Amino acid sequence: MNGPPQHAAHDAAREALLFDDAFVRRLERLALRVRQVAPAVGSRSGQRRTPAADFVDHRAYSPGDDLRHIDWPALARHDTVFVKLGRVAQAAEVRILLDVSPSMAATGDKWRLALELAAALGWLGLSRGDRVVVAPWPRGGAAPWGPASGAARGASLLAWLRALGPSFTPSAPPPGIADAVRSVVGDAAGGALLVISDLWRVDDLDRALTLAPRARWDRVVLQILDPREIRPVATGAETLLDSETGERLTLQIDEALCDAYIAALRTRLDSVATRCAAAGAAWALLPADWPLEQAVVPYLQHRGMIE
Amino acid sequence: MSLQFPYALALLGAVPVILWLHRLRRRVPERGVPSLVPWLVLRSAEPMRRRSVPPSVLLALHVLSAVLLALAAAGPLRRGAAAPSGDVALIVDTTLSMRAGDRWPAARAAAAEILASAAGRVTVIELGPRPAVRVARTLDRAAAAAAVEGLAPGAVGADVAGAFAQAAAVAGAGARIDVVTDGALAPAADRRPAAALSSGSTKVPAGDMPVRWHVVGREGALQNVAVVGIAAADDASGGVRVVARIANFGPAASTARLQLSVGGRVLDETNIDLAPDATTPAAWSVAARGGLAEVRAVRLGAVGEVTGDALPDDDVAVVPLAPRTWYVQFAAHGSALRRALEALPHVRLAEVGVGTLSDDGSVDVTVLGGASAAGLPPGGLPSGGALLVDPHDGPWLAAAADAITGTWQSAAPHPITAGLDLADARIAGVRAGGAPAWATVLAVVGGRPAAWAGTIGGQRVVVLGFDPDGGTLAERDAFPRLIGRAIAWAAPDMPPPSLPVGAPFALPPWPVAIAHPDGRRSLAALRFNAPAVPGVYTIRRQRVPRAGVVEPGISVAVRAGDPDESGLAALTAAELSTVFAPRTPGPEGGTDAGNSPLQRPASPVQRWPLVAVLCVLALEAAWRAAPARRPTVRVAGVR
């Protein structure tokens, strides 16, 4: 059996994907931390300088500059004419790559958190005028959402996420994430790439991150795991059925094996974190039972992924 | 512990099947997980040792149930102190010796006491030459008592082993066997004096059934005079010689009045002295050729008065005096043969043609001569015997190219030719080059077989391979006797003229009607079992060769006297338990009538009910131990 449909799990998560107005307003006060901005005009404070009233810098007057932006107090002090410079409001490219493989839908919590996270991050971008694209991976039959910008497109994003279902394409070997990154990045000059996945069958993460170069993209890898995936419980002899490949494995799951599992998982997670760090990407482990607003968003703020 | 049906242990073959089914059954619950990736690394690090059969309480209970079921079916027995079922198999001796003195009344009383004290079901078996179950496993004491009342002693010979086998088969292994007897039990196939039966050579198939011997009639040494044998034969004077054997059983010499009667008329009466435990012959010549000769021997007292003895039934014996008559059909040529046949006494001759031979059970011997014999295949002869004279060819001889003439030379000794003066008689027309493989050559001429006899297809056939008219053999006085002997030899076996009561005898190979001494009539064929009443049994064939001919029938005189039964020599209970010990003899013991403790200290205790209950309990526990069906957990963390 390959990738059993987890309709009950993701249906429940889908129904819960309703943001109340208060949460939306709080989201709108947040912003994705994106260093690279697009040439498009948005509401994001760009790196470019332009004569402006609210300035962050000075430069010598050049003929043609707007006289309204001359800093007269500085002239009085320095006997030199300076012009005030402010940031240009620009938009960022936000690319969200959402893992919709059966392993993500195997538990309701993972699927729910993934959708909520994709929705929240997408909403953040939309409310800032960023160009947001949310792409499922593996693609299956669902086309990416976007590019779109503006808070008015938030409802469309939520609707698209509600309709999204896990991809049940049986795959062995697993589809590479690199191709998905290449596809979602497209020809964008740079921006923010957010990968939401459990990373169980991702063997080409390093190559994928290189497809969104550090110089132009802010890469964030958000790994979502179910609490039982993080810390299994000793249940005795069991046959475990892989939700994606249908492979079965019979084990005597005792305390010793659980301890070994945790140690192996820790090693794996450390490896992922190290590789992400080496690639200049941020990585965060999000337990699926964390509530989005009370735990996930503050954690991402703490990690500096959201500001 | 022993097993009644050890082959039932083959049910243990279900245990491997149970193990295999448990192995097939998926006992390990299945749970869906998002991915096996984090677990795969652990599989190589700590591989689960997959047991071939998952141990579980349920598996143990299933195996235990199968083992107990096989053990219960095998019928385990444990030797116990008492018969578990309370059933009793009562074997009552009905041999002739039981009629002596007060043995039979004592036996009936002992039997009644046994029936009254029996706790369970009773089986009544009559012990005689052919034991018979009269009542099988009944709680109806009245029926059992009536069965005992219906018994009548008088048979000769006791098949004790057969009676025990019937007791084991009918009453069951948990029953006790009680044998009521006078102890005068000589095995039917082993008529030796009682003193020689101490070796315990007679084993009875009673298995572990306890046996109690109730010996009645131990009133001391008994004196008994009996006619233990009688026969009649033609004598040279044309009359009949009657010979009888008179036995005196007992430690003291006796005098007996011996009386010979024919047709109810006393021909001779004399006193004879009989030595102790000895047999004395007596003989008479009787002119009569018909009727019955009766010999009676009555014991006399010290002053010559008739005192009788312990068993009056065996004081008289009869024997028919009338000769046996052979019915012969004759289809042959030649005057010599016809003259010889017509001269034979006791032969009813019917001359017929080959096409009108009778095969309906009305003929004893068929005589065919010449070409008429050659035309019949070996299986085409009428039933009965056959005398073939001068068959020219056919399956009766290997014909030579020519016929020779020579003198008679007797070959192997044979009842047909023994004592006959036929030497040097000229025999002409000997055609045979050889005799068939089934035959014995009686005489040769010129090195070639001239006469032979044998049995083929159950028929006795005598072949004279020459023409009696062609030589000088027919001129000899011995020729008619030769023909007579040939007919007598070829004729089917007839029952002896005298035999003891209870002895079965063979019948001619055709249906007959038997008239019993008590007036009853019965039909029989091939064999008559157990003439139970002393007297004369008359056997008549259903068909006679010629209408209007009254067949006299064959008389068989059944006498009560028998050396073993009339001897009244009784074994003690201890001797009986030794002589008729089961295969695993127990300790000796036992007393006579009125006090009959168990001779075997242990009686088997059935254990299969207990084992069967344990099996049921194991199955019940297995049923309760079986887990209820639950859906496989597909989603980790979702219940």
PDB file of N, CA and C in Angstrom, chain B residues 554-602:
ATOM      1  N   ILE B 554     -30.175 -89.215   7.191  1.00  0.00           N
ATOM      2  CA  ILE B 554     -28.907 -89.530   7.861  1.00  0.00           C
ATOM      3  C   ILE B 554     -29.124 -89.283   9.343  1.00  0.00           C
ATOM      4  N   SER B 555     -28.869 -90.253  10.146  1.00  0.00           N
ATOM      5  CA  SER B 555     -29.058 -90.116  11.585  1.00  0.00           C
ATOM      6  C   SER B 555     -27.736 -89.808  12.241  1.00  0.00           C
ATOM      7  N   VAL B 556     -27.773 -88.842  13.100  1.00  0.00           N
ATOM      8  CA  VAL B 556     -26.601 -88.464  13.891  1.00  0.00           C
ATOM      9  C   VAL B 556     -26.996 -88.588  15.355  1.00  0.00           C
ATOM     10  N   ALA B 557     -26.308 -89.474  16.045  1.00  0.00           N
ATOM     11  CA  ALA B 557     -26.614 -89.681  17.458  1.00  0.00           C
ATOM     12  C   ALA B 557     -25.710 -88.807  18.303  1.00  0.00           C
ATOM     13  N   VAL B 558     -26.299 -87.967  19.097  1.00  0.00           N
ATOM     14  CA  VAL B 558     -25.550 -87.059  19.958  1.00  0.00           C
ATOM     15  C   VAL B 558     -25.636 -87.578  21.384  1.00  0.00           C
ATOM     16  N   ARG B 559     -24.498 -87.820  21.945  1.00  0.00           N
ATOM     17  CA  ARG B 559     -24.476 -88.382  23.285  1.00  0.00           C
ATOM     18  C   ARG B 559     -24.019 -87.334  24.285  1.00  0.00           C
ATOM     19  N   ALA B 560     -24.354 -87.552  25.517  1.00  0.00           N
ATOM     20  CA  ALA B 560     -23.969 -86.621  26.569  1.00  0.00           C
ATOM     21  C   ALA B 560     -22.587 -86.921  27.104  1.00  0.00           C
ATOM     22  N   GLY B 561     -22.191 -88.172  27.007  1.00  0.00           N
ATOM     23  CA  GLY B 561     -20.924 -88.550  27.624  1.00  0.00           C
ATOM     24  C   GLY B 561     -19.733 -87.994  26.873  1.00  0.00           C
ATOM     25  N   ASP B 562     -18.800 -87.456  27.599  1.00  0.00           N
ATOM     26  CA  ASP B 562     -17.573 -86.900  27.035  1.00  0.00           C
ATOM     27  C   ASP B 562     -16.489 -87.072  28.099  1.00  0.00           C
ATOM     28  N   PRO B 563     -15.307 -87.466  27.652  1.00  0.00           N
ATOM     29  CA  PRO B 563     -14.279 -87.733  28.667  1.00  0.00           C
ATOM     30  C   PRO B 563     -14.013 -86.532  29.572  1.00  0.00           C
ATOM     31  N   ASP B 564     -14.030 -85.326  29.029  1.00  0.00           N
ATOM     32  CA  ASP B 564     -13.711 -84.168  29.861  1.00  0.00           C
ATOM     33  C   ASP B 564     -14.885 -83.748  30.726  1.00  0.00           C
ATOM     34  N   GLU B 565     -16.055 -83.710  30.131  1.00  0.00           N
ATOM     35  CA  GLU B 565     -17.202 -83.275  30.922  1.00  0.00           C
ATOM     36  C   GLU B 565     -17.608 -84.334  31.924  1.00  0.00           C
ATOM     37  N   SER B 566     -17.605 -85.574  31.502  1.00  0.00           N
ATOM     38  CA  SER B 566     -18.074 -86.626  32.401  1.00  0.00           C
ATOM     39  C   SER B 566     -17.091 -86.874  33.522  1.00  0.00           C
ATOM     40  N   GLY B 567     -15.853 -86.471  33.299  1.00  0.00           N
ATOM     41  CA  GLY B 567     -14.875 -86.681  34.346  1.00  0.00           C
ATOM     42  C   GLY B 567     -15.138 -85.847  35.570  1.00  0.00           C
ATOM     43  N   LEU B 568     -15.848 -84.724  35.396  1.00  0.00           N
ATOM     44  CA  LEU B 568     -16.234 -83.853  36.507  1.00  0.00           C
ATOM     45  C   LEU B 568     -15.035 -83.353  37.300  1.00  0.00           C
ATOM     46  N   ALA B 569     -13.848 -83.443  36.711  1.00  0.00           N
ATOM     47  CA  ALA B 569     -12.675 -82.985  37.432  1.00  0.00           C
ATOM     48  C   ALA B 569     -12.680 -81.470  37.451  1.00  0.00           C
ATOM     49  N   ALA B 570     -12.705 -80.947  38.605  1.00  0.00           N
ATOM     50  CA  ALA B 570     -12.851 -79.504  38.731  1.00  0.00           C
ATOM     51  C   ALA B 570     -11.570 -78.869  39.228  1.00  0.00           C
ATOM     52  N   LEU B 571     -11.271 -77.721  38.695  1.00  0.00           N
ATOM     53  CA  LEU B 571     -10.148 -76.933  39.169  1.00  0.00           C
ATOM     54  C   LEU B 571     -10.625 -76.008  40.277  1.00  0.00           C
ATOM     55  N   THR B 572      -9.699 -75.673  41.123  1.00  0.00           N
ATOM     56  CA  THR B 572     -10.032 -74.679  42.138  1.00  0.00           C
ATOM     57  C   THR B 572      -9.996 -73.292  41.529  1.00  0.00           C
ATOM     58  N   ALA B 573     -10.470 -72.353  42.302  1.00  0.00           N
ATOM     59  CA  ALA B 573     -10.463 -70.977  41.822  1.00  0.00           C
ATOM     60  C   ALA B 573      -9.040 -70.507  41.540  1.00  0.00           C
ATOM     61  N   ALA B 574      -8.126 -70.888  42.401  1.00  0.00           N
ATOM     62  CA  ALA B 574      -6.733 -70.490  42.187  1.00  0.00           C
ATOM     63  C   ALA B 574      -6.188 -71.116  40.919  1.00  0.00           C
ATOM     64  N   GLU B 575      -6.524 -72.406  40.726  1.00  0.00           N
ATOM     65  CA  GLU B 575      -6.048 -73.060  39.512  1.00  0.00           C
ATOM     66  C   GLU B 575      -6.695 -72.443  38.278  1.00  0.00           C
ATOM     67  N   LEU B 576      -7.955 -72.099  38.394  1.00  0.00           N
ATOM     68  CA  LEU B 576      -8.628 -71.463  37.260  1.00  0.00           C
ATOM     69  C   LEU B 576      -7.990 -70.126  36.928  1.00  0.00           C
ATOM     70  N   SER B 577      -7.667 -69.353  37.955  1.00  0.00           N
ATOM     71  CA  SER B 577      -7.059 -68.053  37.686  1.00  0.00           C
ATOM     72  C   SER B 577      -5.686 -68.217  37.066  1.00  0.00           C
ATOM     73  N   THR B 578      -5.044 -69.345  37.330  1.00  0.00           N
ATOM     74  CA  THR B 578      -3.740 -69.578  36.724  1.00  0.00           C
ATOM     75  C   THR B 578      -3.877 -70.102  35.301  1.00  0.00           C
ATOM     76  N   VAL B 579      -4.807 -71.059  35.143  1.00  0.00           N
ATOM     77  CA  VAL B 579      -4.982 -71.656  33.823  1.00  0.00           C
ATOM     78  C   VAL B 579      -5.511 -70.640  32.832  1.00  0.00           C
ATOM     79  N   PHE B 580      -6.468 -69.850  33.268  1.00  0.00           N
ATOM     80  CA  PHE B 580      -7.102 -68.875  32.373  1.00  0.00           C
ATOM     81  C   PHE B 580      -6.679 -67.464  32.733  1.00  0.00           C
ATOM     82  N   ALA B 581      -5.377 -67.340  33.040  1.00  0.00           N
ATOM     83  CA  ALA B 581      -4.891 -66.038  33.464  1.00  0.00           C
ATOM     84  C   ALA B 581      -4.917 -65.080  32.278  1.00  0.00           C
ATOM     85  N   PRO B 582      -5.189 -63.813  32.561  1.00  0.00           N
ATOM     86  CA  PRO B 582      -5.047 -62.807  31.510  1.00  0.00           C
ATOM     87  C   PRO B 582      -3.593 -62.681  31.100  1.00  0.00           C
ATOM     88  N   ARG B 583      -3.316 -61.857  30.146  1.00  0.00           N
ATOM     89  CA  ARG B 583      -1.972 -61.735  29.613  1.00  0.00           C
ATOM     90  C   ARG B 583      -0.989 -61.264  30.648  1.00  0.00           C
ATOM     91  N   THR B 584      -1.478 -60.455  31.597  1.00  0.00           N
ATOM     92  CA  THR B 584      -0.594 -60.022  32.688  1.00  0.00           C
ATOM     93  C   THR B 584      -1.131 -60.617  33.953  1.00  0.00           C
ATOM     94  N   PRO B 585      -0.706 -61.845  34.259  1.00  0.00           N
ATOM     95  CA  PRO B 585      -1.307 -62.529  35.406  1.00  0.00           C
ATOM     96  C   PRO B 585      -1.045 -61.790  36.697  1.00  0.00           C
ATOM     97  N   GLY B 586      -2.063 -61.759  37.528  1.00  0.00           N
ATOM     98  CA  GLY B 586      -1.942 -61.137  38.835  1.00  0.00           C
ATOM     99  C   GLY B 586      -1.656 -62.162  39.894  1.00  0.00           C
ATOM    100  N   PRO B 587      -1.723 -61.773  41.107  1.00  0.00           N
ATOM    101  CA  PRO B 587      -1.423 -62.703  42.202  1.00  0.00           C
ATOM    102  C   PRO B 587      -2.505 -63.758  42.313  1.00  0.00           C
ATOM    103  N   GLU B 588      -2.113 -64.926  42.752  1.00  0.00           N
ATOM    104  CA  GLU B 588      -3.080 -66.011  42.904  1.00  0.00           C
ATOM    105  C   GLU B 588      -3.958 -65.740  44.113  1.00  0.00           C
ATOM    106  N   GLY B 589      -5.086 -66.331  44.085  1.00  0.00           N
ATOM    107  CA  GLY B 589      -5.990 -66.146  45.220  1.00  0.00           C
ATOM    108  C   GLY B 589      -7.386 -66.557  44.835  1.00  0.00           C
ATOM    109  N   GLY B 590      -8.317 -66.255  45.639  1.00  0.00           N
ATOM    110  CA  GLY B 590      -9.705 -66.605  45.340  1.00  0.00           C
ATOM    111  C   GLY B 590     -10.123 -67.866  46.049  1.00  0.00           C
ATOM    112  N   THR B 591     -11.369 -67.946  46.360  1.00  0.00           N
ATOM    113  CA  THR B 591     -11.877 -69.132  47.040  1.00  0.00           C
ATOM    114  C   THR B 591     -13.054 -69.659  46.255  1.00  0.00           C
ATOM    115  N   ASP B 592     -13.721 -70.632  46.874  1.00  0.00           N
ATOM    116  CA  ASP B 592     -14.843 -71.255  46.201  1.00  0.00           C
ATOM    117  C   ASP B 592     -16.131 -70.498  46.476  1.00  0.00           C
ATOM    118  N   ALA B 593     -17.206 -71.135  46.177  1.00  0.00           N
ATOM    119  CA  ALA B 593     -18.498 -70.456  46.218  1.00  0.00           C
ATOM    120  C   ALA B 593     -18.769 -69.837  47.569  1.00  0.00           C
ATOM    121  N   GLY B 594     -19.329 -68.717  47.551  1.00  0.00           N
ATOM    122  CA  GLY B 594     -19.734 -68.049  48.775  1.00  0.00           C
ATOM    123  C   GLY B 594     -18.733 -67.024  49.250  1.00  0.00           C
ATOM    124  N   ASN B 595     -17.533 -67.057  48.750  1.00  0.00           N
ATOM    125  CA  ASN B 595     -16.530 -66.097  49.210  1.00  0.00           C
ATOM    126  C   ASN B 595     -15.581 -65.865  48.054  1.00  0.00           C
ATOM    127  N   SER B 596     -15.803 -64.780  47.395  1.00  0.00           N
ATOM    128  CA  SER B 596     -15.053 -64.596  46.154  1.00  0.00           C
ATOM    129  C   SER B 596     -14.427 -63.219  46.115  1.00  0.00           C
ATOM    130  N   PRO B 597     -13.294 -63.075  46.808  1.00  0.00           N
ATOM    131  CA  PRO B 597     -12.634 -61.779  46.712  1.00  0.00           C
ATOM    132  C   PRO B 597     -12.027 -61.591  45.331  1.00  0.00           C
ATOM    133  N   LEU B 598     -11.665 -60.383  45.047  1.00  0.00           N
ATOM    134  CA  LEU B 598     -11.048 -60.095  43.762  1.00  0.00           C
ATOM    135  C   LEU B 598      -9.726 -60.821  43.652  1.00  0.00           C
ATOM    136  N   GLN B 599      -9.506 -61.400  42.522  1.00  0.00           N
ATOM    137  CA  GLN B 599      -8.228 -62.053  42.331  1.00  0.00           C
ATOM    138  C   GLN B 599      -7.207 -61.055  41.813  1.00  0.00           C
ATOM    139  N   ARG B 600      -7.661 -60.063  41.062  1.00  0.00           N
ATOM    140  CA  ARG B 600      -6.750 -59.037  40.622  1.00  0.00           C
ATOM    141  C   ARG B 600      -6.952 -57.841  41.539  1.00  0.00           C
ATOM    142  N   PRO B 601      -5.935 -57.404  42.204  1.00  0.00           N
ATOM    143  CA  PRO B 601      -6.103 -56.348  43.197  1.00  0.00           C
ATOM    144  C   PRO B 601      -6.480 -55.014  42.577  1.00  0.00           C
ATOM    145  N   ALA B 602      -6.173 -54.804  41.345  1.00  0.00           N
ATOM    146  CA  ALA B 602      -6.412 -53.482  40.780  1.00  0.00           C
ATOM    147  C   ALA B 602      -7.382 -53.576  39.623  1.00  0.00           C
TER     148      ALA B 602
END
